[in-house]
């Protein structure tokens, strides 16, 4: 395995961490779904140009197009829509990253109960005691962070929490669905289809937003990073990692996103990092690591 392939999960995590920062950076100047609709449209244009210049192949068969469209709705419209609406309504970048950072827990539990995507049995048909301990620690750590922030005027309300949970479920189901049903195809054409489906779902809701867009330098900088780095870079890496069978490696690294995002948010936006936040994040990271750590086969 080349160094480039080995580095892909880590590079993906670093890029993915900036997504929460971009949301915080750009949303003061635009409503969340309108921002995302413009981002999807610009990203589609970039991918189409790339496809034409590279003469990239399109997926074969209507069924694969439908599978890609569904994953696009889940992993772009559902996931990003939930996160961006939550951040727009006051949730901090670090906390938003922490909640959706529980994806490895949900993924590991799904694999334990149902089996690996693609039909291969996991080897363990039940959740092990260690995984249950990890799940409890992860949820406990999250509660430590969330509890002190829940209330009127705080960054955690029923709306922001519901949006984050929706985003968490969307990215988890989307990742597993793509691994199970989407056949290997060119990452550029696959992304174009996924983004087109996400745009079709997001645009009607974006048109209902009343806030206007402030076309200033900060908004356009956030949009440029969102399109070029996050969508063309991060989303393409995510697709390649899942296609290469490295979905577990991606989810196991995602627990590094919350602390990375928290540090970025502290440096850029002065979001507080209290001892309780550090303890809760560390507890969540420990719990997630226990859940996603491979189960050692028992000796015969």
PDB file of C-alpha atoms in Angstrom:
ATOM      1  CA  UNK A   1       0.000   0.000   0.000  1.00  0.00           C
ATOM      2  CA  UNK A   2       1.474   3.373  -1.031  1.00  0.00           C
ATOM      3  CA  UNK A   3       2.150   6.221   1.362  1.00  0.00           C
ATOM      4  CA  UNK A   4      -0.522   8.276  -0.401  1.00  0.00           C
ATOM      5  CA  UNK A   5      -3.205   5.674   0.233  1.00  0.00           C
ATOM      6  CA  UNK A   6      -2.126   5.261   3.861  1.00  0.00           C
ATOM      7  CA  UNK A   7      -2.311   9.023   4.393  1.00  0.00           C
ATOM      8  CA  UNK A   8      -5.777   9.404   2.880  1.00  0.00           C
ATOM      9  CA  UNK A   9      -7.801   8.828   6.096  1.00  0.00           C
ATOM     10  CA  UNK A  10      -5.713  11.326   8.084  1.00  0.00           C
ATOM     11  CA  UNK A  11      -5.852  13.949   5.332  1.00  0.00           C
ATOM     12  CA  UNK A  12      -9.597  13.427   5.089  1.00  0.00           C
ATOM     13  CA  UNK A  13     -10.033  14.028   8.824  1.00  0.00           C
ATOM     14  CA  UNK A  14      -7.982  17.231   8.718  1.00  0.00           C
ATOM     15  CA  UNK A  15     -10.068  18.576   5.825  1.00  0.00           C
ATOM     16  CA  UNK A  16     -13.331  17.358   7.363  1.00  0.00           C
ATOM     17  CA  UNK A  17     -12.575  19.184  10.616  1.00  0.00           C
ATOM     18  CA  UNK A  18     -12.578  22.520   8.818  1.00  0.00           C
ATOM     19  CA  UNK A  19     -16.169  21.986   7.681  1.00  0.00           C
ATOM     20  CA  UNK A  20     -17.530  23.008  11.067  1.00  0.00           C
ATOM     21  CA  UNK A  21     -15.277  26.078  11.035  1.00  0.00           C
ATOM     22  CA  UNK A  22     -16.463  27.103   7.565  1.00  0.00           C
ATOM     23  CA  UNK A  23     -20.059  26.863   8.769  1.00  0.00           C
ATOM     24  CA  UNK A  24     -19.315  29.205  11.660  1.00  0.00           C
ATOM     25  CA  UNK A  25     -17.275  31.500   9.400  1.00  0.00           C
ATOM     26  CA  UNK A  26     -19.781  31.866   6.570  1.00  0.00           C
ATOM     27  CA  UNK A  27     -23.204  31.583   8.163  1.00  0.00           C
ATOM     28  CA  UNK A  28     -23.362  35.110   9.640  1.00  0.00           C
ATOM     29  CA  UNK A  29     -23.707  36.282   6.033  1.00  0.00           C
ATOM     30  CA  UNK A  30     -26.143  33.729   4.575  1.00  0.00           C
ATOM     31  CA  UNK A  31     -28.980  31.392   5.560  1.00  0.00           C
ATOM     32  CA  UNK A  32     -27.731  27.803   5.932  1.00  0.00           C
ATOM     33  CA  UNK A  33     -29.650  25.998   3.188  1.00  0.00           C
ATOM     34  CA  UNK A  34     -29.106  28.775   0.647  1.00  0.00           C
ATOM     35  CA  UNK A  35     -25.374  28.591   1.353  1.00  0.00           C
ATOM     36  CA  UNK A  36     -25.452  24.834   0.826  1.00  0.00           C
ATOM     37  CA  UNK A  37     -27.537  25.086  -2.367  1.00  0.00           C
ATOM     38  CA  UNK A  38     -25.018  27.507  -3.887  1.00  0.00           C
ATOM     39  CA  UNK A  39     -22.182  25.274  -2.704  1.00  0.00           C
ATOM     40  CA  UNK A  40     -23.749  22.224  -4.346  1.00  0.00           C
ATOM     41  CA  UNK A  41     -24.375  24.089  -7.619  1.00  0.00           C
ATOM     42  CA  UNK A  42     -20.804  25.411  -7.832  1.00  0.00           C
ATOM     43  CA  UNK A  43     -19.398  22.007  -6.905  1.00  0.00           C
ATOM     44  CA  UNK A  44     -21.458  20.303  -9.617  1.00  0.00           C
ATOM     45  CA  UNK A  45     -20.122  22.799 -12.168  1.00  0.00           C
ATOM     46  CA  UNK A  46     -16.533  22.080 -11.075  1.00  0.00           C
ATOM     47  CA  UNK A  47     -17.044  18.322 -11.236  1.00  0.00           C
ATOM     48  CA  UNK A  48     -18.709  18.505 -14.663  1.00  0.00           C
ATOM     49  CA  UNK A  49     -15.783  20.517 -16.024  1.00  0.00           C
ATOM     50  CA  UNK A  50     -13.374  18.002 -14.500  1.00  0.00           C
ATOM     51  CA  UNK A  51     -15.347  15.101 -15.989  1.00  0.00           C
ATOM     52  CA  UNK A  52     -15.293  16.628 -19.473  1.00  0.00           C
ATOM     53  CA  UNK A  53     -11.568  17.448 -19.371  1.00  0.00           C
ATOM     54  CA  UNK A  54     -10.622  14.027 -17.986  1.00  0.00           C
ATOM     55  CA  UNK A  55     -13.233  12.139 -20.028  1.00  0.00           C
ATOM     56  CA  UNK A  56     -14.285  10.383 -16.853  1.00  0.00           C
ATOM     57  CA  UNK A  57     -16.777   7.547 -17.119  1.00  0.00           C
ATOM     58  CA  UNK A  58     -20.314   7.721 -15.787  1.00  0.00           C
ATOM     59  CA  UNK A  59     -21.854   4.876 -13.734  1.00  0.00           C
ATOM     60  CA  UNK A  60     -23.474   2.059 -15.697  1.00  0.00           C
ATOM     61  CA  UNK A  61     -27.142   1.332 -15.116  1.00  0.00           C
ATOM     62  CA  UNK A  62     -30.063   3.287 -13.720  1.00  0.00           C
ATOM     63  CA  UNK A  63     -29.897   1.412 -10.427  1.00  0.00           C
ATOM     64  CA  UNK A  64     -26.403   2.719  -9.645  1.00  0.00           C
ATOM     65  CA  UNK A  65     -27.530   6.256 -10.398  1.00  0.00           C
ATOM     66  CA  UNK A  66     -30.392   5.818  -7.926  1.00  0.00           C
ATOM     67  CA  UNK A  67     -28.070   4.394  -5.251  1.00  0.00           C
ATOM     68  CA  UNK A  68     -25.684   7.319  -5.704  1.00  0.00           C
ATOM     69  CA  UNK A  69     -28.568   9.797  -5.586  1.00  0.00           C
ATOM     70  CA  UNK A  70     -29.803   8.364  -2.296  1.00  0.00           C
ATOM     71  CA  UNK A  71     -26.348   8.483  -0.731  1.00  0.00           C
ATOM     72  CA  UNK A  72     -26.064  12.082  -1.916  1.00  0.00           C
ATOM     73  CA  UNK A  73     -29.304  13.002  -0.196  1.00  0.00           C
ATOM     74  CA  UNK A  74     -28.132  11.352   3.029  1.00  0.00           C
ATOM     75  CA  UNK A  75     -24.455  12.350   3.088  1.00  0.00           C
ATOM     76  CA  UNK A  76     -24.827  15.866   1.706  1.00  0.00           C
ATOM     77  CA  UNK A  77     -28.365  17.203   2.098  1.00  0.00           C
ATOM     78  CA  UNK A  78     -29.143  15.358   5.341  1.00  0.00           C
ATOM     79  CA  UNK A  79     -25.788  15.529   7.072  1.00  0.00           C
ATOM     80  CA  UNK A  80     -24.684  19.016   6.032  1.00  0.00           C
ATOM     81  CA  UNK A  81     -28.184  20.437   6.255  1.00  0.00           C
ATOM     82  CA  UNK A  82     -28.560  19.266   9.847  1.00  0.00           C
ATOM     83  CA  UNK A  83     -25.153  20.541  10.936  1.00  0.00           C
ATOM     84  CA  UNK A  84     -25.444  23.913   9.222  1.00  0.00           C
ATOM     85  CA  UNK A  85     -28.947  24.628  10.556  1.00  0.00           C
ATOM     86  CA  UNK A  86     -27.730  23.741  14.065  1.00  0.00           C
ATOM     87  CA  UNK A  87     -24.697  26.026  13.799  1.00  0.00           C
ATOM     88  CA  UNK A  88     -26.796  28.830  12.304  1.00  0.00           C
ATOM     89  CA  UNK A  89     -29.113  28.619  15.307  1.00  0.00           C
ATOM     90  CA  UNK A  90     -26.315  29.005  17.831  1.00  0.00           C
ATOM     91  CA  UNK A  91     -24.561  25.676  18.317  1.00  0.00           C
ATOM     92  CA  UNK A  92     -20.788  26.004  18.578  1.00  0.00           C
ATOM     93  CA  UNK A  93     -18.515  24.335  16.044  1.00  0.00           C
ATOM     94  CA  UNK A  94     -16.791  22.178  18.645  1.00  0.00           C
ATOM     95  CA  UNK A  95     -20.026  20.792  20.083  1.00  0.00           C
ATOM     96  CA  UNK A  96     -21.477  20.197  16.613  1.00  0.00           C
ATOM     97  CA  UNK A  97     -18.387  18.171  15.731  1.00  0.00           C
ATOM     98  CA  UNK A  98     -18.585  16.226  19.003  1.00  0.00           C
ATOM     99  CA  UNK A  99     -22.179  15.095  18.475  1.00  0.00           C
ATOM    100  CA  UNK A 100     -21.773  13.920  14.882  1.00  0.00           C
ATOM    101  CA  UNK A 101     -18.436  12.446  15.989  1.00  0.00           C
ATOM    102  CA  UNK A 102     -20.483   9.660  17.547  1.00  0.00           C
ATOM    103  CA  UNK A 103     -20.825   8.192  14.047  1.00  0.00           C
ATOM    104  CA  UNK A 104     -18.127   5.543  14.757  1.00  0.00           C
ATOM    105  CA  UNK A 105     -20.218   4.266  17.662  1.00  0.00           C
ATOM    106  CA  UNK A 106     -23.342   3.878  15.538  1.00  0.00           C
ATOM    107  CA  UNK A 107     -21.341   2.321  12.704  1.00  0.00           C
ATOM    108  CA  UNK A 108     -19.638  -0.196  14.980  1.00  0.00           C
ATOM    109  CA  UNK A 109     -22.909  -1.162  16.642  1.00  0.00           C
ATOM    110  CA  UNK A 110     -24.573  -1.641  13.256  1.00  0.00           C
ATOM    111  CA  UNK A 111     -21.725  -3.884  12.101  1.00  0.00           C
ATOM    112  CA  UNK A 112     -21.895  -5.849  15.350  1.00  0.00           C
ATOM    113  CA  UNK A 113     -25.614  -6.455  15.061  1.00  0.00           C
ATOM    114  CA  UNK A 114     -26.165  -6.712  11.302  1.00  0.00           C
ATOM    115  CA  UNK A 115     -22.737  -7.539   9.878  1.00  0.00           C
ATOM    116  CA  UNK A 116     -20.400  -5.736   7.540  1.00  0.00           C
ATOM    117  CA  UNK A 117     -21.899  -3.893   4.550  1.00  0.00           C
ATOM    118  CA  UNK A 118     -21.850  -6.136   1.539  1.00  0.00           C
ATOM    119  CA  UNK A 119     -23.140  -9.126   3.406  1.00  0.00           C
ATOM    120  CA  UNK A 120     -19.909 -10.400   4.956  1.00  0.00           C
ATOM    121  CA  UNK A 121     -20.478 -11.595   8.519  1.00  0.00           C
ATOM    122  CA  UNK A 122     -18.635  -9.708  11.211  1.00  0.00           C
ATOM    123  CA  UNK A 123     -17.704 -12.779  13.177  1.00  0.00           C
ATOM    124  CA  UNK A 124     -19.442 -11.397  16.247  1.00  0.00           C
ATOM    125  CA  UNK A 125     -23.225 -11.270  15.991  1.00  0.00           C
ATOM    126  CA  UNK A 126     -23.623  -9.328  19.202  1.00  0.00           C
ATOM    127  CA  UNK A 127     -22.257  -6.215  20.860  1.00  0.00           C
ATOM    128  CA  UNK A 128     -19.384  -7.193  23.133  1.00  0.00           C
ATOM    129  CA  UNK A 129     -19.141  -6.017  26.775  1.00  0.00           C
ATOM    130  CA  UNK A 130     -16.205  -3.806  25.784  1.00  0.00           C
ATOM    131  CA  UNK A 131     -18.289  -2.154  23.077  1.00  0.00           C
ATOM    132  CA  UNK A 132     -21.153  -1.564  25.494  1.00  0.00           C
ATOM    133  CA  UNK A 133     -18.676   0.038  27.897  1.00  0.00           C
ATOM    134  CA  UNK A 134     -17.387   2.224  25.094  1.00  0.00           C
ATOM    135  CA  UNK A 135     -20.913   3.218  24.120  1.00  0.00           C
ATOM    136  CA  UNK A 136     -21.751   4.209  27.693  1.00  0.00           C
ATOM    137  CA  UNK A 137     -18.509   6.157  28.081  1.00  0.00           C
ATOM    138  CA  UNK A 138     -19.096   7.949  24.774  1.00  0.00           C
ATOM    139  CA  UNK A 139     -22.636   8.914  25.691  1.00  0.00           C
ATOM    140  CA  UNK A 140     -21.490   9.929  29.174  1.00  0.00           C
ATOM    141  CA  UNK A 141     -18.803  12.178  27.727  1.00  0.00           C
ATOM    142  CA  UNK A 142     -21.286  13.771  25.367  1.00  0.00           C
ATOM    143  CA  UNK A 143     -23.709  14.416  28.224  1.00  0.00           C
ATOM    144  CA  UNK A 144     -20.941  16.118  30.202  1.00  0.00           C
ATOM    145  CA  UNK A 145     -20.451  18.583  27.373  1.00  0.00           C
ATOM    146  CA  UNK A 146     -24.093  19.012  26.423  1.00  0.00           C
ATOM    147  CA  UNK A 147     -25.663  19.234  29.901  1.00  0.00           C
ATOM    148  CA  UNK A 148     -24.124  22.567  30.858  1.00  0.00           C
ATOM    149  CA  UNK A 149     -25.028  24.073  27.479  1.00  0.00           C
ATOM    150  CA  UNK A 150     -28.693  23.103  27.317  1.00  0.00           C
ATOM    151  CA  UNK A 151     -31.242  25.804  27.975  1.00  0.00           C
ATOM    152  CA  UNK A 152     -32.894  28.945  26.692  1.00  0.00           C
ATOM    153  CA  UNK A 153     -30.432  31.188  24.895  1.00  0.00           C
ATOM    154  CA  UNK A 154     -27.701  28.550  24.971  1.00  0.00           C
ATOM    155  CA  UNK A 155     -26.101  26.737  22.067  1.00  0.00           C
ATOM    156  CA  UNK A 156     -28.069  23.558  22.781  1.00  0.00           C
ATOM    157  CA  UNK A 157     -31.820  23.756  22.282  1.00  0.00           C
ATOM    158  CA  UNK A 158     -34.370  21.207  21.176  1.00  0.00           C
ATOM    159  CA  UNK A 159     -33.974  22.482  17.604  1.00  0.00           C
ATOM    160  CA  UNK A 160     -30.162  22.418  17.423  1.00  0.00           C
ATOM    161  CA  UNK A 161     -29.943  19.036  19.138  1.00  0.00           C
ATOM    162  CA  UNK A 162     -32.589  17.539  16.830  1.00  0.00           C
ATOM    163  CA  UNK A 163     -30.735  18.871  13.776  1.00  0.00           C
ATOM    164  CA  UNK A 164     -27.460  17.381  14.988  1.00  0.00           C
ATOM    165  CA  UNK A 165     -29.016  13.977  15.688  1.00  0.00           C
ATOM    166  CA  UNK A 166     -30.586  14.054  12.213  1.00  0.00           C
ATOM    167  CA  UNK A 167     -27.178  14.850  10.723  1.00  0.00           C
ATOM    168  CA  UNK A 168     -25.561  12.037  12.712  1.00  0.00           C
ATOM    169  CA  UNK A 169     -28.097   9.475  11.513  1.00  0.00           C
ATOM    170  CA  UNK A 170     -27.847  10.720   7.915  1.00  0.00           C
ATOM    171  CA  UNK A 171     -24.058  10.405   7.629  1.00  0.00           C
ATOM    172  CA  UNK A 172     -24.071   7.020   9.369  1.00  0.00           C
ATOM    173  CA  UNK A 173     -26.798   5.478   7.214  1.00  0.00           C
ATOM    174  CA  UNK A 174     -25.349   7.096   4.088  1.00  0.00           C
ATOM    175  CA  UNK A 175     -21.877   5.667   4.689  1.00  0.00           C
ATOM    176  CA  UNK A 176     -23.194   2.165   5.314  1.00  0.00           C
ATOM    177  CA  UNK A 177     -25.595   2.345   2.368  1.00  0.00           C
ATOM    178  CA  UNK A 178     -22.858   3.455  -0.013  1.00  0.00           C
ATOM    179  CA  UNK A 179     -20.574   0.652   1.110  1.00  0.00           C
ATOM    180  CA  UNK A 180     -23.358  -1.878   0.654  1.00  0.00           C
ATOM    181  CA  UNK A 181     -24.970  -0.823  -2.626  1.00  0.00           C
ATOM    182  CA  UNK A 182     -22.751   1.533  -4.613  1.00  0.00           C
ATOM    183  CA  UNK A 183     -20.379  -0.217  -6.995  1.00  0.00           C
ATOM    184  CA  UNK A 184     -16.888   1.179  -7.670  1.00  0.00           C
ATOM    185  CA  UNK A 185     -17.070   4.006 -10.193  1.00  0.00           C
ATOM    186  CA  UNK A 186     -15.249   7.217 -11.024  1.00  0.00           C
ATOM    187  CA  UNK A 187     -15.231   9.501  -7.990  1.00  0.00           C
ATOM    188  CA  UNK A 188     -15.881  12.629 -10.087  1.00  0.00           C
ATOM    189  CA  UNK A 189     -19.035  11.396 -11.798  1.00  0.00           C
ATOM    190  CA  UNK A 190     -20.235   9.787  -8.566  1.00  0.00           C
ATOM    191  CA  UNK A 191     -19.864  13.086  -6.700  1.00  0.00           C
ATOM    192  CA  UNK A 192     -21.657  14.977  -9.463  1.00  0.00           C
ATOM    193  CA  UNK A 193     -24.667  12.658  -9.169  1.00  0.00           C
ATOM    194  CA  UNK A 194     -24.675  12.784  -5.374  1.00  0.00           C
ATOM    195  CA  UNK A 195     -24.491  16.575  -5.323  1.00  0.00           C
ATOM    196  CA  UNK A 196     -27.216  16.939  -7.951  1.00  0.00           C
ATOM    197  CA  UNK A 197     -29.557  14.853  -5.791  1.00  0.00           C
ATOM    198  CA  UNK A 198     -28.628  16.890  -2.720  1.00  0.00           C
ATOM    199  CA  UNK A 199     -29.311  20.114  -4.610  1.00  0.00           C
ATOM    200  CA  UNK A 200     -32.743  18.922  -5.757  1.00  0.00           C
ATOM    201  CA  UNK A 201     -33.708  18.171  -2.145  1.00  0.00           C
ATOM    202  CA  UNK A 202     -32.142  21.283  -0.600  1.00  0.00           C
ATOM    203  CA  UNK A 203     -33.223  23.940  -3.122  1.00  0.00           C
ATOM    204  CA  UNK A 204     -36.972  24.012  -2.279  1.00  0.00           C
ATOM    205  CA  UNK A 205     -36.173  24.575   1.410  1.00  0.00           C
ATOM    206  CA  UNK A 206     -33.525  27.179   0.543  1.00  0.00           C
ATOM    207  CA  UNK A 207     -36.094  29.153  -1.464  1.00  0.00           C
ATOM    208  CA  UNK A 208     -38.263  29.394   1.654  1.00  0.00           C
ATOM    209  CA  UNK A 209     -35.521  31.122   3.671  1.00  0.00           C
ATOM    210  CA  UNK A 210     -36.157  34.851   4.121  1.00  0.00           C
ATOM    211  CA  UNK A 211     -32.662  35.986   5.088  1.00  0.00           C
ATOM    212  CA  UNK A 212     -30.648  37.589   2.297  1.00  0.00           C
ATOM    213  CA  UNK A 213     -27.052  36.766   1.395  1.00  0.00           C
ATOM    214  CA  UNK A 214     -24.311  39.335   2.067  1.00  0.00           C
ATOM    215  CA  UNK A 215     -21.873  38.909  -0.827  1.00  0.00           C
ATOM    216  CA  UNK A 216     -18.761  40.062   1.003  1.00  0.00           C
ATOM    217  CA  UNK A 217     -15.182  38.786   1.096  1.00  0.00           C
ATOM    218  CA  UNK A 218     -15.732  36.556   4.139  1.00  0.00           C
ATOM    219  CA  UNK A 219     -18.784  34.866   2.627  1.00  0.00           C
ATOM    220  CA  UNK A 220     -17.048  34.274  -0.698  1.00  0.00           C
ATOM    221  CA  UNK A 221     -13.911  32.958   1.042  1.00  0.00           C
ATOM    222  CA  UNK A 222     -16.008  30.519   3.054  1.00  0.00           C
ATOM    223  CA  UNK A 223     -17.819  29.442  -0.114  1.00  0.00           C
ATOM    224  CA  UNK A 224     -14.560  28.940  -2.014  1.00  0.00           C
ATOM    225  CA  UNK A 225     -13.131  26.742   0.757  1.00  0.00           C
ATOM    226  CA  UNK A 226     -16.395  24.813   1.036  1.00  0.00           C
ATOM    227  CA  UNK A 227     -16.428  24.054  -2.701  1.00  0.00           C
ATOM    228  CA  UNK A 228     -12.747  23.476  -3.439  1.00  0.00           C
ATOM    229  CA  UNK A 229     -11.444  21.928  -0.221  1.00  0.00           C
ATOM    230  CA  UNK A 230     -14.460  20.334   1.435  1.00  0.00           C
ATOM    231  CA  UNK A 231     -16.526  19.111  -1.517  1.00  0.00           C
ATOM    232  CA  UNK A 232     -13.941  18.506  -4.251  1.00  0.00           C
ATOM    233  CA  UNK A 233     -11.339  17.392  -1.703  1.00  0.00           C
ATOM    234  CA  UNK A 234     -13.065  16.046   1.417  1.00  0.00           C
ATOM    235  CA  UNK A 235     -16.106  14.458  -0.213  1.00  0.00           C
ATOM    236  CA  UNK A 236     -13.948  12.874  -2.915  1.00  0.00           C
ATOM    237  CA  UNK A 237     -11.629  11.418  -0.288  1.00  0.00           C
ATOM    238  CA  UNK A 238     -14.591  10.064   1.673  1.00  0.00           C
ATOM    239  CA  UNK A 239     -15.978   8.388  -1.449  1.00  0.00           C
ATOM    240  CA  UNK A 240     -12.587   6.875  -2.312  1.00  0.00           C
ATOM    241  CA  UNK A 241     -12.039   5.606   1.216  1.00  0.00           C
ATOM    242  CA  UNK A 242     -15.424   3.898   1.316  1.00  0.00           C
ATOM    243  CA  UNK A 243     -14.906   2.519  -2.194  1.00  0.00           C
ATOM    244  CA  UNK A 244     -11.531   1.091  -1.169  1.00  0.00           C
ATOM    245  CA  UNK A 245     -13.160  -0.671   1.761  1.00  0.00           C
ATOM    246  CA  UNK A 246     -11.722   1.687   4.358  1.00  0.00           C
ATOM    247  CA  UNK A 247     -15.012   2.851   5.867  1.00  0.00           C
ATOM    248  CA  UNK A 248     -14.040   1.430   9.251  1.00  0.00           C
ATOM    249  CA  UNK A 249     -10.701   3.269   9.138  1.00  0.00           C
ATOM    250  CA  UNK A 250     -12.504   6.526   8.388  1.00  0.00           C
ATOM    251  CA  UNK A 251     -14.999   6.160  11.208  1.00  0.00           C
ATOM    252  CA  UNK A 252     -12.274   5.138  13.659  1.00  0.00           C
ATOM    253  CA  UNK A 253     -10.415   8.363  12.877  1.00  0.00           C
ATOM    254  CA  UNK A 254     -13.503  10.572  13.092  1.00  0.00           C
ATOM    255  CA  UNK A 255     -13.262  10.768  16.864  1.00  0.00           C
ATOM    256  CA  UNK A 256     -10.211  13.007  16.266  1.00  0.00           C
ATOM    257  CA  UNK A 257     -12.440  15.575  14.553  1.00  0.00           C
ATOM    258  CA  UNK A 258     -14.119  17.032  17.699  1.00  0.00           C
ATOM    259  CA  UNK A 259     -10.907  17.992  19.563  1.00  0.00           C
ATOM    260  CA  UNK A 260      -9.350  19.305  16.358  1.00  0.00           C
ATOM    261  CA  UNK A 261     -12.430  21.392  15.621  1.00  0.00           C
ATOM    262  CA  UNK A 262     -12.617  22.596  19.242  1.00  0.00           C
ATOM    263  CA  UNK A 263      -9.043  23.899  19.074  1.00  0.00           C
ATOM    264  CA  UNK A 264      -9.710  25.603  15.728  1.00  0.00           C
ATOM    265  CA  UNK A 265     -12.913  27.200  17.092  1.00  0.00           C
ATOM    266  CA  UNK A 266     -11.068  28.380  20.205  1.00  0.00           C
ATOM    267  CA  UNK A 267      -8.341  30.004  18.106  1.00  0.00           C
ATOM    268  CA  UNK A 268     -10.641  31.561  15.516  1.00  0.00           C
ATOM    269  CA  UNK A 269     -13.894  32.309  17.359  1.00  0.00           C
ATOM    270  CA  UNK A 270     -12.837  32.280  21.015  1.00  0.00           C
ATOM    271  CA  UNK A 271     -15.246  29.422  21.770  1.00  0.00           C
ATOM    272  CA  UNK A 272     -14.599  28.400  25.347  1.00  0.00           C
ATOM    273  CA  UNK A 273     -12.815  25.176  26.190  1.00  0.00           C
ATOM    274  CA  UNK A 274     -13.579  24.403  29.825  1.00  0.00           C
ATOM    275  CA  UNK A 275     -12.283  21.558  31.953  1.00  0.00           C
ATOM    276  CA  UNK A 276     -15.700  19.909  31.631  1.00  0.00           C
ATOM    277  CA  UNK A 277     -15.477  20.190  27.840  1.00  0.00           C
ATOM    278  CA  UNK A 278     -12.018  18.641  27.791  1.00  0.00           C
ATOM    279  CA  UNK A 279     -13.085  15.834  30.150  1.00  0.00           C
ATOM    280  CA  UNK A 280     -16.254  15.123  28.159  1.00  0.00           C
ATOM    281  CA  UNK A 281     -14.428  15.124  24.833  1.00  0.00           C
ATOM    282  CA  UNK A 282     -11.713  12.822  26.182  1.00  0.00           C
ATOM    283  CA  UNK A 283     -14.327  10.463  27.638  1.00  0.00           C
ATOM    284  CA  UNK A 284     -16.182  10.384  24.330  1.00  0.00           C
ATOM    285  CA  UNK A 285     -12.961   9.703  22.417  1.00  0.00           C
ATOM    286  CA  UNK A 286     -12.110   6.860  24.796  1.00  0.00           C
ATOM    287  CA  UNK A 287     -15.578   5.378  24.435  1.00  0.00           C
ATOM    288  CA  UNK A 288     -15.518   5.555  20.662  1.00  0.00           C
ATOM    289  CA  UNK A 289     -12.069   3.954  20.524  1.00  0.00           C
ATOM    290  CA  UNK A 290     -13.331   1.037  22.622  1.00  0.00           C
ATOM    291  CA  UNK A 291     -16.287   0.527  20.282  1.00  0.00           C
ATOM    292  CA  UNK A 292     -14.396   0.639  16.999  1.00  0.00           C
ATOM    293  CA  UNK A 293     -11.319  -1.340  18.078  1.00  0.00           C
ATOM    294  CA  UNK A 294     -11.326  -4.649  16.175  1.00  0.00           C
ATOM    295  CA  UNK A 295     -12.381  -7.679  18.155  1.00  0.00           C
ATOM    296  CA  UNK A 296      -9.507 -10.144  18.466  1.00  0.00           C
ATOM    297  CA  UNK A 297     -10.473 -13.599  17.215  1.00  0.00           C
ATOM    298  CA  UNK A 298     -10.575 -16.194  19.929  1.00  0.00           C
ATOM    299  CA  UNK A 299      -8.070 -19.011  19.762  1.00  0.00           C
ATOM    300  CA  UNK A 300      -9.505 -22.343  18.773  1.00  0.00           C
TER     301      UNK A 300
END
